[in-house]
Amino acid sequence: MSDLHSNMEDVLKKVSDLKVLFEFGEKIVPILESLTQFLDETVPLLESINESILESSNRMPEASTQIDSVTSATELATTEILDLVDEITDKIGNTKNILLNSKKKVNMQLELMEKLKNTVQENPEAVKLVDELISSFTKYEEIETTEKILTEVEEASYKITLSLQVQDITSQQLAAVNHLIIAVHEKLDNLLNAIDKSAVEKGVSLSEKKLQSGQHFDADAAYSKDKDLQKDVDTIVEEQQQKASQAEIDKLFS
Amino acid sequence: MKKVILVADDSPTIRKFVSFSLKMSGFEVLVACDGMEAAELLPKYNVDLIITDLNMPNLDGFELIKAIRENENNRNIPIIILSSLNGNEDIQRGLEYGANSYLVKPFDPKRVQYEVAKYLN
């Protein structure tokens, strides 16, 4: 009798547990339904994100190529400007030589006229004429002024070459950006592989189109006219060279 | 006879800048677009001085300097580093490898001329 009572108690307990479970089920079912609905809505969203990533990733090689084109174009333009500056400097050099020869000739002519003046000293009329001739020959100063202007132009050309170094610095910065694009492209490629392998196949040669960048760059390269930068380097060089020579002395006497 | 200077840099504009300022000072300039090309040019010419960048493809500036210093024939050629790298470590490494001077980009052409004159005049 007591066994039957005990069994009945067990059955009632299990029925009670089952009731709790059903009650819980009643509560959980709407949650599961909303979760299913949420997933239904999320899947297209994820697909669209996937497509968006794929599209962005596919555009990266193009962006990289465009950056390379910008670098090549600025490089070409800079080289052309430098060639012209080179030509201008050559011509200034030639003109300076011509002016130097002119100065020598003027000097010779003045010397000759002085001699002429001495030989015609008896004739005041002739002396007056020679003096007039000498005063008309005072072009020497004009030649010197021209030389001065040419030197200024030469220095300005020199400064142009200094400023054009910005091309090298920007090309290094662009190469650093390109490097970042390559890194992001590779990460996205891996992500797409993880999300949906077929997405990679859909992409325009996504896995094959490895971005190429043969440039070696300094990502921190900066265009600065700050002379302290070189001074700081000079200090390090001096310290290093002193260290080296002390080490040599120590070695010599050890 | 004109002194010969070898300029190694992967940037064509920098090669042009340096050549431009050196030619103005009356030097003959050889150019190489990386360390490997510079190393190949060295035995073919009587090079009096080398100006090299550090970041270069194929063979970088550090390795170039190392290779030059390891070669008996080139051991005493003065080497000037011309780089945008200005960190203490890079400078020390460059000098330890055997460079004689270190100049940072952007550079003053007059400073390059001064450094060259220091070793060649």
PDB file of N, CA, C and O in Angstrom, chain A residues 95-109 140 143:
ATOM      1  N   THR A  95      74.936  81.864 -69.648  1.00  0.00           N
ATOM      2  CA  THR A  95      74.779  83.324 -69.727  1.00  0.00           C
ATOM      3  C   THR A  95      75.799  84.018 -68.817  1.00  0.00           C
ATOM      4  O   THR A  95      76.376  85.046 -69.179  1.00  0.00           O
ATOM      5  N   LYS A  96      76.032  83.431 -67.651  1.00  0.00           N
ATOM      6  CA  LYS A  96      77.012  84.003 -66.715  1.00  0.00           C
ATOM      7  C   LYS A  96      78.406  84.002 -67.341  1.00  0.00           C
ATOM      8  O   LYS A  96      79.171  84.952 -67.165  1.00  0.00           O
ATOM      9  N   ASN A  97      78.719  82.917 -68.061  1.00  0.00           N
ATOM     10  CA  ASN A  97      80.023  82.846 -68.742  1.00  0.00           C
ATOM     11  C   ASN A  97      80.138  83.925 -69.812  1.00  0.00           C
ATOM     12  O   ASN A  97      81.185  84.561 -69.957  1.00  0.00           O
ATOM     13  N   ILE A  98      79.031  84.123 -70.564  1.00  0.00           N
ATOM     14  CA  ILE A  98      79.026  85.160 -71.610  1.00  0.00           C
ATOM     15  C   ILE A  98      79.258  86.528 -70.969  1.00  0.00           C
ATOM     16  O   ILE A  98      80.056  87.350 -71.452  1.00  0.00           O
ATOM     17  N   LEU A  99      78.563  86.758 -69.836  1.00  0.00           N
ATOM     18  CA  LEU A  99      78.709  88.047 -69.144  1.00  0.00           C
ATOM     19  C   LEU A  99      80.132  88.241 -68.619  1.00  0.00           C
ATOM     20  O   LEU A  99      80.661  89.348 -68.661  1.00  0.00           O
ATOM     21  N   LEU A 100      80.725  87.157 -68.165  1.00  0.00           N
ATOM     22  CA  LEU A 100      82.098  87.220 -67.661  1.00  0.00           C
ATOM     23  C   LEU A 100      83.050  87.639 -68.781  1.00  0.00           C
ATOM     24  O   LEU A 100      83.923  88.512 -68.600  1.00  0.00           O
ATOM     25  N   ASN A 101      82.843  87.037 -69.959  1.00  0.00           N
ATOM     26  CA  ASN A 101      83.666  87.399 -71.127  1.00  0.00           C
ATOM     27  C   ASN A 101      83.435  88.856 -71.519  1.00  0.00           C
ATOM     28  O   ASN A 101      84.381  89.571 -71.887  1.00  0.00           O
ATOM     29  N   SER A 102      82.166  89.287 -71.452  1.00  0.00           N
ATOM     30  CA  SER A 102      81.846  90.686 -71.786  1.00  0.00           C
ATOM     31  C   SER A 102      82.562  91.634 -70.842  1.00  0.00           C
ATOM     32  O   SER A 102      83.087  92.672 -71.256  1.00  0.00           O
ATOM     33  N   LYS A 103      82.594  91.269 -69.556  1.00  0.00           N
ATOM     34  CA  LYS A 103      83.265  92.110 -68.557  1.00  0.00           C
ATOM     35  C   LYS A 103      84.754  92.242 -68.895  1.00  0.00           C
ATOM     36  O   LYS A 103      85.333  93.328 -68.814  1.00  0.00           O
ATOM     37  N   LYS A 104      85.347  91.099 -69.298  1.00  0.00           N
ATOM     38  CA  LYS A 104      86.766  91.112 -69.671  1.00  0.00           C
ATOM     39  C   LYS A 104      86.993  92.037 -70.860  1.00  0.00           C
ATOM     40  O   LYS A 104      87.957  92.812 -70.898  1.00  0.00           O
ATOM     41  N   LYS A 105      86.087  91.936 -71.858  1.00  0.00           N
ATOM     42  CA  LYS A 105      86.216  92.758 -73.073  1.00  0.00           C
ATOM     43  C   LYS A 105      86.071  94.241 -72.746  1.00  0.00           C
ATOM     44  O   LYS A 105      86.828  95.085 -73.239  1.00  0.00           O
ATOM     45  N   VAL A 106      85.078  94.545 -71.907  1.00  0.00           N
ATOM     46  CA  VAL A 106      84.866  95.945 -71.508  1.00  0.00           C
ATOM     47  C   VAL A 106      86.120  96.484 -70.816  1.00  0.00           C
ATOM     48  O   VAL A 106      86.569  97.604 -71.094  1.00  0.00           O
ATOM     49  N   ASN A 107      86.688  95.666 -69.950  1.00  0.00           N
ATOM     50  CA  ASN A 107      87.920  96.062 -69.250  1.00  0.00           C
ATOM     51  C   ASN A 107      89.035  96.369 -70.236  1.00  0.00           C
ATOM     52  O   ASN A 107      89.741  97.378 -70.117  1.00  0.00           O
ATOM     53  N   MET A 108      89.184  95.475 -71.235  1.00  0.00           N
ATOM     54  CA  MET A 108      90.226  95.662 -72.251  1.00  0.00           C
ATOM     55  C   MET A 108      89.993  96.947 -73.031  1.00  0.00           C
ATOM     56  O   MET A 108      90.921  97.735 -73.275  1.00  0.00           O
ATOM     57  N   GLN A 109      88.729  97.165 -73.410  1.00  0.00           N
ATOM     58  CA  GLN A 109      88.391  98.358 -74.189  1.00  0.00           C
ATOM     59  C   GLN A 109      88.670  99.630 -73.375  1.00  0.00           C
ATOM     60  O   GLN A 109      89.183 100.619 -73.897  1.00  0.00           O
ATOM     61  N   TYR A 140      79.700  98.320 -67.329  1.00  0.00           N
ATOM     62  CA  TYR A 140      80.224  97.316 -66.415  1.00  0.00           C
ATOM     63  C   TYR A 140      79.229  97.040 -65.273  1.00  0.00           C
ATOM     64  O   TYR A 140      78.932  95.899 -64.956  1.00  0.00           O
ATOM     65  N   ILE A 143      76.283  95.045 -66.358  1.00  0.00           N
ATOM     66  CA  ILE A 143      76.609  93.613 -66.468  1.00  0.00           C
ATOM     67  C   ILE A 143      76.561  92.972 -65.076  1.00  0.00           C
ATOM     68  O   ILE A 143      75.979  91.900 -64.886  1.00  0.00           O
TER      69      ILE A 143
END
